[in-house]
Coordinates of C-alpha atoms in Angstrom, one line a residue:
X259 CA -14.9 30.5 21.7
X260 CA -16.8 26.6 22.8
X261 CA -18.7 26.9 26.6
X262 CA -17.4 22.8 26.8
X263 CA -13.8 23.8 26.4
X264 CA -11.5 22.0 29.9
X265 CA -9.1 23.4 28.8
X266 CA -8.3 25.2 25.1
X267 CA -5.4 25.9 23.1
X268 CA -3.1 27.7 25.0
X269 CA -3.6 26.4 28.8
X270 CA -1.3 23.9 30.5
X271 CA -2.2 21.2 33.2
X272 CA -0.4 20.5 35.9
X273 CA 2.5 17.8 34.8
X274 CA 1.4 14.6 36.0
X275 CA -2.2 15.3 34.0
X276 CA -0.2 16.2 31.0
X277 CA 2.0 13.5 30.8
X278 CA -1.8 11.0 31.0
X279 CA -3.3 13.8 28.6
X280 CA -0.6 12.8 26.2
X281 CA -0.4 8.9 26.5
X282 CA -3.3 9.1 26.1
X283 CA -2.5 10.9 22.5
X284 CA -0.2 8.2 22.3
X285 CA -2.7 5.0 22.4
X286 CA -4.6 6.8 19.5
X287 CA -2.4 7.7 17.5
X288 CA 0.4 4.5 17.5
X289 CA -1.9 2.2 15.4
X290 CA -2.4 3.4 12.9
X291 CA 1.3 5.4 13.2
X292 CA 3.0 2.1 12.7
X293 CA 0.2 -0.1 10.5
X294 CA 2.0 2.3 7.5
X295 CA 5.4 1.7 7.5
X296 CA 4.9 -2.0 8.2
X297 CA 3.1 -2.6 5.0
X298 CA 5.2 -0.8 3.5
X299 CA 8.2 -2.5 5.3
X300 CA 10.3 0.4 6.9
X301 CA 11.4 0.6 10.3
X302 CA 7.9 1.8 12.6
X303 CA 10.8 3.0 14.6
X304 CA 11.7 6.2 12.1
X305 CA 7.7 6.6 11.6
X306 CA 7.6 6.6 15.5
X307 CA 10.4 9.3 15.9
X308 CA 9.1 12.2 12.1
X309 CA 5.3 12.1 13.3
X310 CA 6.8 13.9 17.0
X311 CA 9.5 16.1 15.0
X312 CA 6.8 16.4 12.6
X313 CA 4.0 17.5 14.9
X314 CA 6.9 19.4 16.7
X315 CA 7.6 21.1 13.4
X316 CA 3.8 22.3 12.4
X317 CA 2.9 22.9 16.4
X318 CA 6.0 25.9 15.6
X319 CA 5.5 27.2 12.0
X320 CA 1.7 27.4 13.5
X321 CA 3.2 29.5 16.3
X322 CA 1.6 26.6 19.1
X323 CA -1.6 28.0 18.3
X324 CA -3.5 25.3 17.1
X325 CA -3.6 21.4 18.5
X326 CA -2.8 19.2 15.8
X327 CA -1.3 15.5 15.6
X328 CA 1.5 14.7 12.4
X329 CA 0.8 10.8 12.0
X330 CA 1.9 8.8 8.8
X331 CA -0.7 9.3 6.1
X332 CA -2.8 6.3 4.5
X333 CA -3.2 8.1 1.6
X334 CA 0.8 7.2 -0.3
X335 CA 0.5 3.7 1.2
X336 CA 0.1 2.3 -2.3
X337 CA 2.4 4.6 -3.9
X338 CA 5.2 3.8 -1.6
X339 CA 5.2 -0.1 -2.2
X340 CA 5.1 0.1 -5.8
X341 CA 8.2 2.4 -5.0
X342 CA 9.7 0.6 -2.8
X343 CA 10.1 -2.9 -5.4
X344 CA 11.8 -0.5 -8.3
X345 CA 14.5 2.3 -7.0
X346 CA 13.4 0.9 -3.0
X347 CA 13.7 3.5 -0.1
X348 CA 15.1 6.5 -2.0
X349 CA 13.0 7.4 -4.1
X350 CA 10.2 6.7 -1.3
X351 CA 12.0 9.9 0.4
X352 CA 12.5 12.0 -2.7
X353 CA 8.5 11.5 -3.7
X354 CA 7.4 12.2 0.0
X355 CA 9.7 15.9 0.0
X356 CA 8.4 16.4 -3.2
X357 CA 5.2 16.1 -1.4
X358 CA 5.8 18.7 1.0
X359 CA 7.6 20.7 -1.7
X360 CA 3.5 21.4 -2.7
X361 CA 2.3 22.1 0.2
X362 CA 5.2 25.3 0.7
X363 CA 3.7 25.9 -3.2
X364 CA 0.1 26.3 -1.9
X365 CA 0.5 28.2 0.9
X366 CA 2.6 30.5 -0.6
X367 CA -0.8 31.1 -3.0
X368 CA -2.9 31.0 -0.4
X369 CA -0.7 33.8 1.7
X370 CA -1.2 35.6 -2.1
X371 CA -4.7 35.5 -2.8
X372 CA -5.6 35.3 0.8
X373 CA -8.4 32.9 1.8
X374 CA -11.3 34.9 2.1
X375 CA -12.0 32.5 -0.7
X376 CA -13.0 29.3 2.0
X377 CA -15.9 29.8 3.0
X378 CA -17.6 30.4 -0.4
X379 CA -16.5 26.8 -2.2
X380 CA -17.3 25.5 2.0
X381 CA -20.2 25.9 3.1
X382 CA -21.6 24.1 6.5
X383 CA -24.4 22.3 4.0
X384 CA -20.1 20.9 2.5
X385 CA -18.4 21.1 6.2
X386 CA -20.9 19.1 7.4
X387 CA -20.9 15.9 5.8
X388 CA -17.7 16.4 5.1
X389 CA -16.7 16.0 9.0
X390 CA -19.0 13.1 9.4
X391 CA -16.7 11.0 6.6
X392 CA -13.5 11.7 7.8
X393 CA -15.0 10.0 10.8
X394 CA -17.7 6.9 9.8
X395 CA -15.6 6.2 6.3
X396 CA -13.3 4.9 9.4
X397 CA -16.4 2.9 10.7
X398 CA -15.0 0.1 8.7
X399 CA -11.5 0.2 9.6
X400 CA -12.9 0.3 13.8
X401 CA -15.7 -2.5 13.1
X402 CA -12.5 -4.9 11.7
X403 CA -10.5 -4.5 14.4
X404 CA -13.1 -5.7 16.7
X405 CA -14.8 -8.5 14.7
X406 CA -12.2 -10.7 12.6
X407 CA -9.1 -12.6 14.1
X408 CA -6.6 -13.8 10.9
X409 CA -10.4 -12.2 8.5
X410 CA -12.5 -14.3 10.2
X411 CA -15.3 -13.8 12.8
X412 CA -13.7 -14.3 16.8
X413 CA -16.7 -14.0 19.1
X414 CA -14.0 -13.1 22.2
X415 CA -12.9 -10.5 20.5
X416 CA -15.8 -8.9 20.3
X417 CA -16.6 -9.3 23.5
X418 CA -13.4 -7.8 24.5
X419 CA -14.3 -4.7 22.2
X420 CA -17.4 -4.5 23.9
X421 CA -16.6 -4.2 27.2
X422 CA -13.2 -1.6 26.4
X423 CA -16.0 0.8 24.3
X424 CA -17.7 0.8 27.2
X425 CA -15.4 1.7 29.7
X426 CA -13.7 4.4 27.3
X427 CA -18.1 5.0 27.9
X428 CA -18.4 5.0 30.7
X429 CA -15.2 7.0 32.2
X430 CA -16.1 9.4 30.1
X431 CA -19.3 9.5 31.6
X432 CA -18.9 8.9 35.1
X433 CA -15.0 9.6 35.4
X434 CA -14.2 11.6 38.0
X435 CA -11.1 14.0 37.9
X436 CA -7.7 12.3 36.2
X437 CA -10.7 9.2 34.8
X438 CA -13.1 11.4 33.4
X439 CA -10.2 13.7 31.8
X440 CA -8.4 10.6 30.1
X441 CA -11.2 7.9 29.4
X442 CA -9.0 7.3 26.1
X443 CA -5.9 6.5 28.7
X444 CA -8.2 4.8 31.5
X445 CA -10.7 2.8 28.9
X446 CA -7.2 1.3 27.1
X447 CA -5.6 -0.3 30.5
X448 CA -8.7 -1.4 31.4
X449 CA -9.3 -3.1 28.3
X450 CA -5.6 -4.5 27.6
X451 CA -5.7 -6.2 31.9
X452 CA -9.4 -7.7 30.2
X453 CA -7.6 -9.2 27.0
X454 CA -5.3 -9.8 28.7
X455 CA -7.4 -11.8 31.7
X456 CA -9.9 -13.7 29.2
X457 CA -6.6 -14.3 28.1
X458 CA -5.7 -17.1 31.2
X459 CA -8.8 -17.4 31.4
X460 CA -9.9 -19.8 27.6
X461 CA -6.5 -20.0 27.5
X462 CA -6.4 -18.0 23.8
X463 CA -2.8 -15.9 23.6
X464 CA -4.4 -12.5 22.6
X465 CA -1.9 -10.2 24.0
X466 CA 1.8 -11.3 22.7
X467 CA 5.6 -10.9 25.0
X468 CA 7.1 -12.1 22.7
X469 CA 7.9 -8.6 20.6
X470 CA 8.1 -7.1 24.3
X471 CA 10.7 -9.8 25.8
X472 CA 13.1 -10.1 21.8
X473 CA 13.0 -6.0 22.4
X474 CA 16.2 -4.2 23.8
X475 CA 16.6 -1.7 26.4
X476 CA 17.8 0.8 23.3
X477 CA 17.3 1.2 20.1
X478 CA 18.1 3.6 17.8
X479 CA 15.9 3.5 14.5
X480 CA 16.3 2.5 11.0
X481 CA 17.1 6.2 9.6
X482 CA 17.7 6.6 5.8
X483 CA 19.3 10.5 5.0
X484 CA 18.8 9.8 1.2
X485 CA 21.9 12.3 0.1
X486 CA 24.7 11.0 2.5
X487 CA 23.4 7.7 2.1
X488 CA 22.4 7.8 -2.0
X489 CA 23.7 10.5 -2.9
X490 CA 22.3 12.5 -5.3
X491 CA 19.6 11.2 -7.6
X492 CA 17.2 12.0 -9.1
X493 CA 13.8 9.6 -9.0
X494 CA 10.9 10.9 -11.9
X495 CA 8.7 8.3 -11.1
X496 CA 8.5 8.5 -8.0
X497 CA 8.1 13.2 -8.4
X498 CA 5.6 12.3 -10.4
X499 CA 3.8 9.6 -8.1
X500 CA 3.8 10.9 -5.5
X501 CA 3.5 14.4 -5.8
X502 CA -0.1 14.8 -6.9
X503 CA -1.1 12.3 -3.6
X504 CA -0.6 16.0 -2.4
X505 CA -3.7 17.7 -3.4
X506 CA -5.2 14.2 -2.1
X507 CA -4.4 14.4 2.2
X508 CA -5.0 19.4 2.2
X509 CA -8.6 18.3 1.4
X510 CA -7.7 15.8 4.5
X511 CA -6.0 18.7 6.2
X512 CA -8.9 21.4 5.3
X513 CA -11.0 18.6 7.3
X514 CA -8.8 18.3 9.9
X515 CA -8.9 22.2 10.9
X516 CA -12.9 22.4 9.3
X517 CA -13.3 20.3 12.5
X518 CA -11.3 21.4 15.5
X519 CA -12.7 24.8 13.6
X520 CA -15.9 23.1 15.1
X521 CA -15.6 22.0 18.0
X522 CA -12.9 24.9 20.2
X523 CA -15.1 27.7 18.3
X524 CA -12.1 29.4 16.2
X525 CA -11.4 30.2 13.4
X526 CA -7.7 28.0 12.4
X527 CA -8.4 29.4 9.0
X528 CA -7.5 33.2 10.2
X529 CA -5.5 32.4 12.5
X530 CA -2.8 31.4 12.7
X531 CA -4.0 31.3 8.9
X532 CA -4.7 28.6 5.6
X533 CA -0.9 29.6 4.6
X534 CA 0.3 28.3 8.1
X535 CA -0.8 25.4 8.7
X536 CA 0.1 23.9 5.1
X537 CA 3.2 25.4 5.4
X538 CA 4.0 23.0 9.0
X539 CA 1.7 20.1 7.0
X540 CA 4.0 20.2 4.1
X541 CA 7.9 20.9 6.9
X542 CA 6.1 17.2 8.2
X543 CA 6.5 15.6 5.6
X544 CA 9.8 16.6 4.1
X545 CA 11.0 16.6 8.5
X546 CA 9.5 12.6 7.6
X547 CA 11.2 12.1 3.9
X548 CA 14.9 13.0 5.2
X549 CA 14.2 10.6 8.5
X550 CA 13.7 8.0 5.2
X551 CA 9.9 8.1 6.6
X552 CA 7.3 7.3 5.4
X553 CA 5.0 11.0 4.5
X554 CA 2.7 12.8 7.8
X555 CA -0.7 14.5 8.3
X556 CA -2.6 15.3 11.0
X557 CA -4.5 12.5 12.5
X558 CA -8.5 12.5 12.4
X559 CA -7.8 9.8 16.4
X560 CA -6.0 12.5 17.7
X561 CA -8.9 14.8 16.7
X562 CA -11.4 12.5 18.2
X563 CA -9.8 12.4 21.6
X564 CA -10.1 16.5 21.8
X565 CA -13.4 15.7 21.6
X566 CA -14.7 13.4 23.6
X567 CA -12.2 15.0 26.7
X568 CA -12.9 19.2 25.5
X569 CA -8.5 18.8 25.8
X570 CA -7.3 20.8 23.8
X571 CA -4.1 22.4 24.8
X572 CA -1.5 22.5 22.6
X573 CA 0.8 21.3 25.3
X574 CA -0.5 17.6 25.8
X575 CA 0.4 18.0 21.7
X576 CA 3.9 19.0 22.4
X577 CA 4.4 16.0 25.0
X578 CA 2.5 13.1 22.9
X579 CA 5.5 14.9 20.2
X580 CA 8.7 14.1 22.8
X581 CA 7.1 10.8 24.2
X582 CA 7.0 9.2 20.6
X583 CA 11.0 10.6 19.5
X584 CA 11.6 8.8 23.4
X585 CA 9.4 5.7 22.0
X586 CA 11.3 5.8 19.1
X587 CA 14.7 5.1 20.8
X588 CA 13.4 2.5 23.8
X589 CA 12.4 -1.0 21.9
X590 CA 11.1 -2.1 25.4
X591 CA 8.1 0.7 25.6
X592 CA 7.8 0.7 21.3
X593 CA 7.3 -3.7 22.0
X594 CA 4.5 -2.8 24.4
X595 CA 2.3 -0.5 22.9
X596 CA 2.5 -3.3 20.4
X597 CA 1.2 -5.9 22.4
X598 CA -2.0 -4.0 22.1
X599 CA -4.7 -6.0 20.3
X600 CA -6.5 -5.0 17.3
X601 CA -9.8 -5.3 19.3
X602 CA -8.9 -3.0 21.7
X603 CA -8.1 -0.5 19.2
X604 CA -11.7 -1.1 17.9
X605 CA -13.5 -0.7 20.0
X606 CA -11.0 2.7 21.3
X607 CA -11.6 3.0 17.8
X608 CA -15.5 2.9 17.6
X609 CA -16.1 5.5 20.3
X610 CA -13.2 8.4 19.2
X611 CA -14.5 8.4 15.2
X612 CA -18.3 8.0 16.5
X613 CA -17.3 11.8 17.7
X614 CA -16.0 12.8 14.8
X615 CA -18.5 11.3 12.6
X616 CA -21.6 13.8 15.4
X617 CA -19.3 17.4 15.0
X618 CA -20.6 17.0 11.5
X619 CA -23.8 16.6 12.0
X620 CA -23.3 19.2 14.8
X621 CA -22.3 22.1 12.4
X622 CA -25.3 20.8 10.1
X623 CA -27.1 21.2 12.9
X624 CA -25.7 24.7 14.2
X625 CA -26.1 26.2 11.0
X626 CA -29.7 25.4 10.7
X627 CA -28.8 23.9 6.7
X628 CA -32.8 24.1 5.0
X629 CA -32.7 20.2 3.8
X630 CA -36.1 20.5 2.3
X631 CA -33.3 22.6 -0.3
X632 CA -33.4 20.6 -3.0
X633 CA -29.4 21.8 -3.7
X634 CA -28.8 21.0 0.4
X635 CA -30.3 17.8 0.2
X636 CA -28.7 16.6 -2.1
X637 CA -24.7 17.4 -1.6
X638 CA -24.6 16.0 2.1
X639 CA -26.3 12.7 0.3
X640 CA -23.4 12.5 -2.6
X641 CA -21.1 13.1 -0.1
X642 CA -22.1 10.8 2.5
X643 CA -22.8 8.5 0.2
X644 CA -19.1 8.3 -2.1
X645 CA -17.1 9.6 0.9
X646 CA -18.2 6.1 3.0
X647 CA -18.8 4.3 0.2
X648 CA -15.0 4.8 -0.6
X649 CA -15.9 6.1 -4.1
X650 CA -12.7 6.8 -5.8
X651 CA -11.0 8.4 -9.3
X652 CA -8.3 6.4 -10.0
X653 CA -6.0 8.5 -13.5
X654 CA -2.8 6.9 -13.5
X655 CA -0.6 6.4 -10.6
X656 CA -3.1 8.8 -9.0
X657 CA -5.9 7.9 -7.1
X658 CA -8.7 10.0 -5.0
X659 CA -10.1 8.4 -2.3
X660 CA -13.2 8.1 -0.1
X661 CA -12.8 11.7 2.2
X662 CA -10.5 13.5 -0.7
X663 CA -12.5 12.7 -3.5
X664 CA -16.4 13.7 -1.6
X665 CA -15.2 17.1 -0.9
X666 CA -13.9 17.6 -4.4
X667 CA -17.3 16.3 -5.3
X668 CA -19.1 18.6 -3.1
X669 CA -17.3 21.9 -3.5
X670 CA -18.6 21.0 -7.6
X671 CA -21.8 20.5 -6.7
X672 CA -22.0 23.0 -4.2
X673 CA -20.7 25.8 -7.4
X674 CA -23.0 24.4 -9.9
X675 CA -25.9 24.2 -8.5
X676 CA -28.8 26.6 -8.0
X677 CA -30.1 28.7 -4.8
X678 CA -33.3 27.6 -6.1
X679 CA -35.1 24.7 -6.3

């Protein structure tokens, strides 16, 4: 077990700290989780509900042994947008459920053949660069949030984003007590208040409260139950479009577990086992499909929070999941969270995604990977450039992008290149 842990997986903080730490995770995943349904045309509240319930399902299946948070998956956006225009939400729901069933099948295969193959196809020289790609591939999104407004460079946004980032750094390095344990939460609050102040001083509307005023206190998420709402109907296009994408999100799932293994000093591939983590992820996707929400997957943003504050308690993750479920029914609070300015989110994201990337570098250093060996040098180089550059393989409706494609390239190269120069 890592000596840097402040709270281990099974350790529970006192209630006040638990609440703050859980809110911190809620803030970290909120922007991305609600963005997916907005882009697709689904009620963001139902996405919050499904990611909260999906996380609780995942925790239950893995016997509360792995701190993983489920959020809306970006991998399915293109497929969902197409299906929404043709067959509607019922097809999206069926596609999400099918994706979950693919996870179940793979989990059964792994349970049957074991997981000893993982170390053979995912050695440190492959894992380290993949973990770096997971963080660095999100860098442009974080920097864009800080720099741009409506697609144009905005100096005030840059100022707000950097102040938020520096606040996170200062709270993390110099903060005492709760300030040091929750640098993301306090950095976000500081950045939000600073953006509000700058808006008042300059006359710019940086924080928008219109949605908060209009929102009702209690709201029921727009849940779409496929069978009850539409009866039983097969959508072959949805199945053929979304089922293959499950293999893409699986590679991201492997990558996130690798990061958690590195951060905690554990081997979650063995305990609770890859079959359990895949089953939990798949069941969370099925729950999302049943509710008419976007498919969910483990979230790098929340791993970034844990990497920064060294708190890996499953109780904190469960608390964040319960808060997400609660927020989906409270319109005012949900709208308040949506009012967080993009440069504040961007400033926080720079720190989170950077810490994930550094974790990949740490794997290579601890393994003492020899980069004088041409095989190691080429594998790491190709994974980094293809993953960060967003190299995509597109065949018909199937897309294998960024992290997933670079992972496949790394695995293939490690198997076919000779050990000696």
